[in-house]
Short mmCIF file of C-alpha atoms in Angstrom, two decimals:
data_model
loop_
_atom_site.label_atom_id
_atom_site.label_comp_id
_atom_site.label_asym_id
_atom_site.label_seq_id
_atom_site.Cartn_x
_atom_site.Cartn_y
_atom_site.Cartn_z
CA UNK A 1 110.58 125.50 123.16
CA UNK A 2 114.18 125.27 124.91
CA UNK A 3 113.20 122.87 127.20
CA UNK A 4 111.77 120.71 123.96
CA UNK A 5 114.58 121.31 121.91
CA UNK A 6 117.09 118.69 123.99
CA UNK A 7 114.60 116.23 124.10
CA UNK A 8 113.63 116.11 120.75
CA UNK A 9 117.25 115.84 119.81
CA UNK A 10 118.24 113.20 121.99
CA UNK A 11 114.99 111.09 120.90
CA UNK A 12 116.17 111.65 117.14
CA UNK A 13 119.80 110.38 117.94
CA UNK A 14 118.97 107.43 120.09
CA UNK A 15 115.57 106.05 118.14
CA UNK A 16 118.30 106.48 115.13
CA UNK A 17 120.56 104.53 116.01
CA UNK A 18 118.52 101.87 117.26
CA UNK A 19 116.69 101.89 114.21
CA UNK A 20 120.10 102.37 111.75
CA UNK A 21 120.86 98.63 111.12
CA UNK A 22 117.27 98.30 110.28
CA UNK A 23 117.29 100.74 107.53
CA UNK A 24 120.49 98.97 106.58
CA UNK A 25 119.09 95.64 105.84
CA UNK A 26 115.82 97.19 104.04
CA UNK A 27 117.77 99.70 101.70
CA UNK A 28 120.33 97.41 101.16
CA UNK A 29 117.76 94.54 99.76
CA UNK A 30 116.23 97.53 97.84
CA UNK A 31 118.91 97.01 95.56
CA UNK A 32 118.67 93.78 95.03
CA UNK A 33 114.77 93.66 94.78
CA UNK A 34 114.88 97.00 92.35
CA UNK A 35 117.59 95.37 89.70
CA UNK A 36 116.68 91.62 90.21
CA UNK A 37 119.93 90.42 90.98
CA UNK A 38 121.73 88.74 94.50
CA UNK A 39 125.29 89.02 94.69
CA UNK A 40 127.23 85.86 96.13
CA UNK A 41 127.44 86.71 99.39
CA UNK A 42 128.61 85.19 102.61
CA UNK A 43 126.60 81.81 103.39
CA UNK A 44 125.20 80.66 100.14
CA UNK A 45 126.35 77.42 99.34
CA UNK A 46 122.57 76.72 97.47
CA UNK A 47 121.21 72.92 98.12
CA UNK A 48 122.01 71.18 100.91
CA UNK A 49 121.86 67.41 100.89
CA UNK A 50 118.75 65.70 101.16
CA UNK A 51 117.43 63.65 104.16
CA UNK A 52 114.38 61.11 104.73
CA UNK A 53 112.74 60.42 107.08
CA UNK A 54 110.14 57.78 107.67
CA UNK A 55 107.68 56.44 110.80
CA UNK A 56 106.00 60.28 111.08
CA UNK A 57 103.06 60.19 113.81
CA UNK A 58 100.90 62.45 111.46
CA UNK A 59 97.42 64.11 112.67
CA UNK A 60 94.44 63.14 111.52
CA UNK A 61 92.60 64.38 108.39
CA UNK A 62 95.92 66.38 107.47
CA UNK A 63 93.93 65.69 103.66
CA UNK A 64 91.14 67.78 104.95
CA UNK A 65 92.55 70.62 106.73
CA UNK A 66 92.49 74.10 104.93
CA UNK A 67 94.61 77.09 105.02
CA UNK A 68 95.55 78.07 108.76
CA UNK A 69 94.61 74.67 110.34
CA UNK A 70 96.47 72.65 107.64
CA UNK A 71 99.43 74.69 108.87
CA UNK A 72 98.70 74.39 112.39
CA UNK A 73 98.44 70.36 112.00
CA UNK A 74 101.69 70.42 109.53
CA UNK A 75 103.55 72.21 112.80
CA UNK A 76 104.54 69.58 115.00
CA UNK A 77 105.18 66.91 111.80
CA UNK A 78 107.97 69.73 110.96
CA UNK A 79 108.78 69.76 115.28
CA UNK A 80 109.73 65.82 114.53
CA UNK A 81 111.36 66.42 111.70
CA UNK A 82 113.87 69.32 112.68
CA UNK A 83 112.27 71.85 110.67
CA UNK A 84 111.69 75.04 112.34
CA UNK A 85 110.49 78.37 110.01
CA UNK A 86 107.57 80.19 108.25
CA UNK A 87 105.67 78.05 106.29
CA UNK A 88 105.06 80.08 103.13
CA UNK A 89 102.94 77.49 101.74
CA UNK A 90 101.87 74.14 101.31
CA UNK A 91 100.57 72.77 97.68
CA UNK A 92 98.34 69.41 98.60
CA UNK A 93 98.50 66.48 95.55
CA UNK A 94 96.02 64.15 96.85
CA UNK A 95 96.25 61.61 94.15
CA UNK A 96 99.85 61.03 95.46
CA UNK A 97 98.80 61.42 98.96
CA UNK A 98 101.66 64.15 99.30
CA UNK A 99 102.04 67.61 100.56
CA UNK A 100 104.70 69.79 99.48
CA UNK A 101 105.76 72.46 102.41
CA UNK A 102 107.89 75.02 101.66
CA UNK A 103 109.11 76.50 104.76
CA UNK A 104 111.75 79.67 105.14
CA UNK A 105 114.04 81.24 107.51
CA UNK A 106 115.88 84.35 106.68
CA UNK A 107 118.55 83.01 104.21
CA UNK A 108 117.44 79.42 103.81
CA UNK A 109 114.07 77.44 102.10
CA UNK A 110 113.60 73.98 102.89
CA UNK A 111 111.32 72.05 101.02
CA UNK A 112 109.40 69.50 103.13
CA UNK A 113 107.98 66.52 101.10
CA UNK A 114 105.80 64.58 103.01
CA UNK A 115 103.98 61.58 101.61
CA UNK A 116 100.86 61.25 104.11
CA UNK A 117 100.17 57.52 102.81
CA UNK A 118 103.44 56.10 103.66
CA UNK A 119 104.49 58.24 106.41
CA UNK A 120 107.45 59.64 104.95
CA UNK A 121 108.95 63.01 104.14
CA UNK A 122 111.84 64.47 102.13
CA UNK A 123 113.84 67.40 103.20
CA UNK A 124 115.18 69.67 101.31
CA UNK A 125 117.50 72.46 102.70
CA UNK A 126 118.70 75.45 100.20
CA UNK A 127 121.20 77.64 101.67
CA UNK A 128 120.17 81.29 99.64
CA UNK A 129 122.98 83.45 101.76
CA UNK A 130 122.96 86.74 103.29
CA UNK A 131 121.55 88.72 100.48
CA UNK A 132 118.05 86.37 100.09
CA UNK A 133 118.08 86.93 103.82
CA UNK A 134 117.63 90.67 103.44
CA UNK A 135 115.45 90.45 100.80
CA UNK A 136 113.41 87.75 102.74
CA UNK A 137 113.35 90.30 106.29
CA UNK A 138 112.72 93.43 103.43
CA UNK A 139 109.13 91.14 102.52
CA UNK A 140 108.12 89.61 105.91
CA UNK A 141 105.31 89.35 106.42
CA UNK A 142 104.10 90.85 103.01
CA UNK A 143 100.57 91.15 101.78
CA UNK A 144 100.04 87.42 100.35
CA UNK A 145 98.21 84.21 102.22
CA UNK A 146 97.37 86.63 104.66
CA UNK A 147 95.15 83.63 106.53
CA UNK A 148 98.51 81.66 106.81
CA UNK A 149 101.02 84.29 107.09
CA UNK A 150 102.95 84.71 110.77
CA UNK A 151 102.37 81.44 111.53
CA UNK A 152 106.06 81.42 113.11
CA UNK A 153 106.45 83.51 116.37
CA UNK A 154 109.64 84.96 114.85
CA UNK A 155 108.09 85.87 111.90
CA UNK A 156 105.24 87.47 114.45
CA UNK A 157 108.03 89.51 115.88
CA UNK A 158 109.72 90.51 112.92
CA UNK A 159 106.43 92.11 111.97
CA UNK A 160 106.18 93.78 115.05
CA UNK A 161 109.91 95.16 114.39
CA UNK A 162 109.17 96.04 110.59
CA UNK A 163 106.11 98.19 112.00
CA UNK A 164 108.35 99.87 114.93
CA UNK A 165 111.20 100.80 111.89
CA UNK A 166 108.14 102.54 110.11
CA UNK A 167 106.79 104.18 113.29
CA UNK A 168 110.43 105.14 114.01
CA UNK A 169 110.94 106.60 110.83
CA UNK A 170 108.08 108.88 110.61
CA UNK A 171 108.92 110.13 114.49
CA UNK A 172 112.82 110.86 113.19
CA UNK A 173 111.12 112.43 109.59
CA UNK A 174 109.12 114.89 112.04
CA UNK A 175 111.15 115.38 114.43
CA UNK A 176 114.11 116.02 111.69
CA UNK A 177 111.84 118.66 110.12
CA UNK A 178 111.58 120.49 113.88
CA UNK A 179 115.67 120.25 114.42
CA UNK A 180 116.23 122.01 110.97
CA UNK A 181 113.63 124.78 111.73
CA UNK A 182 115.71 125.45 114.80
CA UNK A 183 118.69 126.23 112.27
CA UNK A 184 118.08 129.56 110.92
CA UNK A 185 121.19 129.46 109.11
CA UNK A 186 119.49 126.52 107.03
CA UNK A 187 116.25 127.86 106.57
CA UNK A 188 116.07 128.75 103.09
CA UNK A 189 118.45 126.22 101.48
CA UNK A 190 116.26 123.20 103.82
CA UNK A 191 112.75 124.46 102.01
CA UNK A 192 114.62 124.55 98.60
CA UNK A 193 115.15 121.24 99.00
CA UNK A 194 111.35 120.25 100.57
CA UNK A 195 110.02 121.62 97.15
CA UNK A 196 112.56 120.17 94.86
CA UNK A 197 111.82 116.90 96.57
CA UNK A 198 108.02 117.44 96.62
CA UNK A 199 108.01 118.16 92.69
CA UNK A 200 110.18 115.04 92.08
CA UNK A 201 107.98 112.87 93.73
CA UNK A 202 104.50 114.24 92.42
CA UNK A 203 105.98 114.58 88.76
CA UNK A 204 107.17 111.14 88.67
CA UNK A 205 104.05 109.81 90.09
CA UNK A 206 101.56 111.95 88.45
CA UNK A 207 103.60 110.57 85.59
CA UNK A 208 103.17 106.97 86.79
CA UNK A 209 99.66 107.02 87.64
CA UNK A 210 97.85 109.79 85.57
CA UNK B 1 138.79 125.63 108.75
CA UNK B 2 140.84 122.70 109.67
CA UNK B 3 139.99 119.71 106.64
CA UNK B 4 138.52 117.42 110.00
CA UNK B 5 136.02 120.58 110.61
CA UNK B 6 134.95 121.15 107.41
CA UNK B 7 134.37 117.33 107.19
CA UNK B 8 131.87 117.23 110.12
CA UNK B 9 130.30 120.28 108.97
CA UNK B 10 129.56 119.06 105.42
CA UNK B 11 128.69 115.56 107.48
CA UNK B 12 126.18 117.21 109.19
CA UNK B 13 124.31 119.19 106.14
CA UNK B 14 124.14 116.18 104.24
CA UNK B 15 122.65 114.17 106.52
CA UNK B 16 119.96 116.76 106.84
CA UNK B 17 119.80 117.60 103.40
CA UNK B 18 119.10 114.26 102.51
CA UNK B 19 116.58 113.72 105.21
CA UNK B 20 114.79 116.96 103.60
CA UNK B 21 115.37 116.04 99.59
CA UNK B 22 113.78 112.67 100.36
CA UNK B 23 111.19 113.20 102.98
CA UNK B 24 107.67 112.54 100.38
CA UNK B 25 109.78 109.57 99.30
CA UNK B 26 110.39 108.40 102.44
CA UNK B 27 106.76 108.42 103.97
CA UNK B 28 105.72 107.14 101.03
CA UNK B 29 107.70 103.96 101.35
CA UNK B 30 107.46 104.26 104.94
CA UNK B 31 103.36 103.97 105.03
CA UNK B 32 102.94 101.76 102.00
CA UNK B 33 105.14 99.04 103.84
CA UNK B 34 103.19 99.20 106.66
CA UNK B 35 99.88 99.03 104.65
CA UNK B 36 101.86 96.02 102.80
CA UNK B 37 102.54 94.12 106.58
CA UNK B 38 98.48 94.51 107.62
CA UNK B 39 96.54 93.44 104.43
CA UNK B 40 93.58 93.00 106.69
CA UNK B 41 93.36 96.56 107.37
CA UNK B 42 89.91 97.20 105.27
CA UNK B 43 90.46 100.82 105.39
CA UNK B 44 93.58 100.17 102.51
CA UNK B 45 91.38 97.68 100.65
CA UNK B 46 91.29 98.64 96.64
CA UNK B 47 91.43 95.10 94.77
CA UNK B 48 87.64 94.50 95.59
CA UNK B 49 86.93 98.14 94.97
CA UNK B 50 88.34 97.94 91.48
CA UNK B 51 86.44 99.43 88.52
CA UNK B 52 86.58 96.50 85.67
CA UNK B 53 85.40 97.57 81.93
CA UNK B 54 85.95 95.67 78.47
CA UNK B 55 86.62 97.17 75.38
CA UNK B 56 87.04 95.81 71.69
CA UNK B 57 89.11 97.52 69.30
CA UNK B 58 90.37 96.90 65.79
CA UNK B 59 93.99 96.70 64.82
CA UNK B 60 96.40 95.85 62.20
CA UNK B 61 98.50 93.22 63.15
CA UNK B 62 102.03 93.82 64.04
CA UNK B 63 105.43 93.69 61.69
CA UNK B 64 107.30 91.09 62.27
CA UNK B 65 109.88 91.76 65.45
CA UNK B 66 110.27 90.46 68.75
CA UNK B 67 107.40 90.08 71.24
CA UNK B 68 108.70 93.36 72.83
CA UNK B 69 108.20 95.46 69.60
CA UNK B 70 104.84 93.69 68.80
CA UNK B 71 103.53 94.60 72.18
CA UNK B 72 104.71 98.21 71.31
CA UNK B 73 103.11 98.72 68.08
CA UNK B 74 99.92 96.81 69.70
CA UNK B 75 99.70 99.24 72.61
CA UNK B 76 100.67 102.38 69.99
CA UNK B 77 97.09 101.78 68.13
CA UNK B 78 95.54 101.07 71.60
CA UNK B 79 97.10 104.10 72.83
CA UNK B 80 98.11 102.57 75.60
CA UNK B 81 101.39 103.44 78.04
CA UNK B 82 102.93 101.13 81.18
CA UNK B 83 105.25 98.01 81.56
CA UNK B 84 104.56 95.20 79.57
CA UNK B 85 104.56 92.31 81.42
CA UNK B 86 103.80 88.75 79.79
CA UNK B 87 101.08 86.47 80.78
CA UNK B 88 101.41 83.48 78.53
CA UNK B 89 103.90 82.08 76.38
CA UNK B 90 103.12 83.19 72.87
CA UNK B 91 102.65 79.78 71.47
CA UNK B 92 99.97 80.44 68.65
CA UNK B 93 101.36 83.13 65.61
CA UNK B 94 97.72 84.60 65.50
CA UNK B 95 97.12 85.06 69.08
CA UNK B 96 99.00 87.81 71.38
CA UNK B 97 98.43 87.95 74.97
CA UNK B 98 99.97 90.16 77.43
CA UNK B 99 99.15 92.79 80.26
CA UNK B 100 100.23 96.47 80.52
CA UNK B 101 100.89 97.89 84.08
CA UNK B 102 101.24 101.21 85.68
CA UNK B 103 100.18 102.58 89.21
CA UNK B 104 96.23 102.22 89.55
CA UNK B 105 95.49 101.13 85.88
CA UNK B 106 96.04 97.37 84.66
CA UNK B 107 95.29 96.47 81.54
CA UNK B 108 94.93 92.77 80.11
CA UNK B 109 95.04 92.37 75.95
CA UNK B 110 94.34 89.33 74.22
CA UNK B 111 94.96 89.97 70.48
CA UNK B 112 93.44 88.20 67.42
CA UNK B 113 95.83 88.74 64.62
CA UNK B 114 93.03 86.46 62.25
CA UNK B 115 90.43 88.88 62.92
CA UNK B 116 92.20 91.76 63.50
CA UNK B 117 90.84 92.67 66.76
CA UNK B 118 92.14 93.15 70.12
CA UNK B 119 89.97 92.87 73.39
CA UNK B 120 91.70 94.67 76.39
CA UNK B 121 89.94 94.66 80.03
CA UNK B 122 90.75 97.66 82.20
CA UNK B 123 90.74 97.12 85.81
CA UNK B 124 91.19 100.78 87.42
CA UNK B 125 92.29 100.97 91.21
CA UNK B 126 91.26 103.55 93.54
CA UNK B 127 94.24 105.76 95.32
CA UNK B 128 94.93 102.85 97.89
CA UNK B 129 96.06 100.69 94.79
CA UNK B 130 98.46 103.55 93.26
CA UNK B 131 100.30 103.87 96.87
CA UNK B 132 100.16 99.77 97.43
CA UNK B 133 101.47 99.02 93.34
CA UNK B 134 104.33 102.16 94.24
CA UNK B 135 105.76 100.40 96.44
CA UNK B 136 106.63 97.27 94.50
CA UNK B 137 107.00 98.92 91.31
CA UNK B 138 109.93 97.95 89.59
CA UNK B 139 109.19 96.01 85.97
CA UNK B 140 111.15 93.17 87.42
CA UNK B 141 111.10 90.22 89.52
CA UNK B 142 114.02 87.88 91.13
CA UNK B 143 113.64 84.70 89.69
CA UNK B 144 112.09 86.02 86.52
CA UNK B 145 114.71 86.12 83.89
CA UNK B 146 111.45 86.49 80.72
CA UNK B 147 110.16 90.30 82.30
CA UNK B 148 112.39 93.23 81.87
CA UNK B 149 112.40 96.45 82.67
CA UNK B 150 110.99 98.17 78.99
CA UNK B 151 109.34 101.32 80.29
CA UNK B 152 111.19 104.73 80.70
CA UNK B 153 109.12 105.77 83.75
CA UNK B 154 109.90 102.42 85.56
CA UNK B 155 113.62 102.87 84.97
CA UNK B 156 112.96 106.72 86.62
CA UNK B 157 110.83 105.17 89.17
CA UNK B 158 113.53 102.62 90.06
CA UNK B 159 116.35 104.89 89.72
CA UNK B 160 114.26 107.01 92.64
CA UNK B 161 114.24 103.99 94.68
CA UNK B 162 117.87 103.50 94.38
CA UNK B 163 118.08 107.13 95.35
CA UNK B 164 116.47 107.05 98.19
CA UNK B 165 118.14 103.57 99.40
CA UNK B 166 121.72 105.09 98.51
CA UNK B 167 120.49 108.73 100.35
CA UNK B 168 118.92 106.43 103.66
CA UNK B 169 122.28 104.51 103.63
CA UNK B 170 124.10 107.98 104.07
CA UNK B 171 122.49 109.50 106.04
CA UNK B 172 122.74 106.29 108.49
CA UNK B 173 126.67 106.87 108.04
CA UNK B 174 126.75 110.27 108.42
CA UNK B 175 124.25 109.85 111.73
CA UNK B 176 126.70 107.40 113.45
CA UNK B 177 129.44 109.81 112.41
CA UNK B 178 127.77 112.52 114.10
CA UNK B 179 127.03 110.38 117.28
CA UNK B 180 130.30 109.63 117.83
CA UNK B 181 131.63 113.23 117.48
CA UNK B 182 129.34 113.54 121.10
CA UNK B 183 131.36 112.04 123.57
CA UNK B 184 128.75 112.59 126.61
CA UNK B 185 126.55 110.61 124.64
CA UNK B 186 128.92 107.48 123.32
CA UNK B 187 127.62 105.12 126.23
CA UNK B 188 123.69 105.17 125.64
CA UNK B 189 123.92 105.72 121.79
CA UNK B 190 126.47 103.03 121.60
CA UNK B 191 123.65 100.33 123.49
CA UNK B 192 120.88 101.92 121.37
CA UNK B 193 123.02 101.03 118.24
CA UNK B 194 123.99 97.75 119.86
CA UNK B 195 120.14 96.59 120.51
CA UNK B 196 119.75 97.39 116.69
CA UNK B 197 122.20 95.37 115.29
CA UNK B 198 122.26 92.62 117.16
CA UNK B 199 118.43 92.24 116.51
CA UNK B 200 118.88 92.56 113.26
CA UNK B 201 121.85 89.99 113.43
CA UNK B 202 119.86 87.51 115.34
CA UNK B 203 117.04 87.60 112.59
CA UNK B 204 119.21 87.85 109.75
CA UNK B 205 122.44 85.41 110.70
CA UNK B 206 120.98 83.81 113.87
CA UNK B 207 117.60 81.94 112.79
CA UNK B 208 119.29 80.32 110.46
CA UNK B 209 122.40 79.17 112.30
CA UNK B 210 120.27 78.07 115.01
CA UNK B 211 117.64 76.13 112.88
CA UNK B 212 120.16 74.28 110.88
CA UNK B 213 119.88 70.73 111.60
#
């Protein structure tokens, strides 16, 4: 137990602080996402101009291609045009020969429309700021298009980084509960606050849910 | 006790206080993200598991008022409770369409003022759905100016979320604080802290500065 205590204590405070600018950016964005609303913040000066470009070398069948190997064959026509991100989706119109690709980085969208028949895409770039980038890093990956999602290797290690702050959390939750037992002192005031906490939660979502 | 020493000491109970108030919240949130990051963990599945029944029931068509209070009064003679959330623009006088949410229960009414009726399918979700909707549960959307907020267990629900983002906040504060009061350990917490931030900087700044084209 003594030779436990300093360990466990020195775990909490460094896997804290690691993970402290983490929680930052996801209860921050809780804000936002909770009461619907960014605040102008630094970096969003919304759309960018537009560019064109024309002469694509396009793969083959792009028409054809579904889900994951539509995005994997969209890729490199994005390399050549300077667009690197996620690609959240892509909405096909094959009577106009187009695809619409809508493709993100933390705090900007670009919408990508390429016109397959003629070989030419629009781009166009929407600066969304430092707040849509939290709330973009609070959602990444997310449950939706799960057969195109993390098709970006940052987006592969942001997930990997989301998972580690949960991990994290749940060691520093644990090992915060084993810390306070050590405080006597504490004891009684510390499991006051357990139960308050635990009715809170199970009223409000017995209320929620019954 | 000096003002500096009561400081740190009150520092120091909040932090754990908080940690201890919050703690069901926090795993909570904690978990369901992570079952919100793997959707292809089958274990967490409850859409295809969901329990779908139809039911027709007879009603008097609403008083005049806005959509809001016509959804009320429709979902007072269903005897139904959740956040109204609208499907469909409500083009046609004698049709109503809208669906009713709360954690593990969705309900979708289509209303026939003409005929008086109202059919309402009930899609019930097992406990995998209640955690998965919790987490997202907020009666709004950004970038959806026509749903508000309209029921008072949301507005608790999202006042608890605030909580807990406002209390997580703190305690991050009041855990750097601490830190720094522990001068043998300023040089490895102050690279631990470091690594965190400028990972975070690099996703949230850097991508973007170093995509731009």
């Amino acid at each position: 137990m003594r030779r436990l205590y300093p360990i466990v204590r020195d775990l909490h405070l460094y896997f804290g602080l690691f993970i402290s600018p983490f929680v930052l950016v996801f209860a921050c964005s809780v804000f936002f996402l909770v009461h619907a609303w960014l605040p102008r913040m630094t970096g969003a000066r919304g759309a960018s101009p537009r560019r064109t470009a024309t002469g694509l070398r396009l793969p083959q069948n792009l028409d054809r291609l579904k889900n994951r190997q539509r995005v994997d064959a969209v890729r490199p026509v994005l390399d050549q045009l300077g667009v690197a991100g996620e690609i959240d989706s892509i909405r096909h119109l094959p009577r106009e020969h187009r695809l619409v690709i809508a493709v993100s980085v933390p705090g900007r969208e670009t919408t990508v429309d390429l016109d397959y028949g003629l070989r030419v895409a629009t781009i166009s770039p929407r600066d969304a700021g430092l707040a849509e980038a939290f709330v973009y890093l609070h959602k990444s990956p997310g449950p939706h298009l799960a057969q195109i999602r993390g098709n970006w290797s940052m987006t592969q290690v942001w997930r990997v980084l989301a998972d580690a702050v949960v991990y994290v959390l749940l060691f520093l939750s644990l090992s915060g509960i084993y810390l306070w037992t050590v405080l006597r002192a504490e004891r009684t005031v510390g499991l006051v606050l357990i139960v308050l906490g635990a009715m809170s939660f199970f009223g409000i979502v017995y209320a929620l849910s019954r | 006790m000096p003002s500096a020493a009561k400081f740190t000491l009150w520092n120091r109970k909040l932090h754990y206080y908080l940690g201890l108030y919050f703690l069901f919240f926090l795993w909570l949130f904690a978990f369901t993200g992570l079952l919100l990051n793997h959707p292809a963990w089958t274990f967490a599945e409850f859409w295809p598991e969901r329990k779908q029944s139809v039911f027709e029931w007879q009603i008097q068509p609403p008083r005049s008022g806005t959509d809001l209070d016509q959804a009320r009064d429709l979902m007072r003679q269903l005897g139904l409770a959740g956040e109204i959330e609208w499907t469909a623009t409500h083009s046609d006088p004698n049709t109503f369409d809208f669906r009713v949410t709360r954690p593990g229960h969705i309900f979708e009414i289509h209303t026939d003022f003409d005929k008086h009726r109202a059919i309402v399918q009930r899609i019930g979700l097992n406990a995998w759905g209640v955690l998965h909707i919790l987490h997202t549960f907020t009666g709004v959307r950004l970038a959806d100016t026509r749903n508000q907020r309209d029921w008072t267990l949301t507005t608790i629900w999202a006042l608890a979320m605030d909580a807990l983002a406002a209390g997580l906040i703190l305690m991050v504060l009041s855990g750097i604080y601490m830190w720094y009061g522990l001068i043998r350990k300023r040089r490895l917490g102050a690279a631990a802290l470091a690594l965190g931030l400028l990972t975070c900087i690099w996703f949230a700044i850097g991508l973007k500065l170093l995509t731009s084209s």
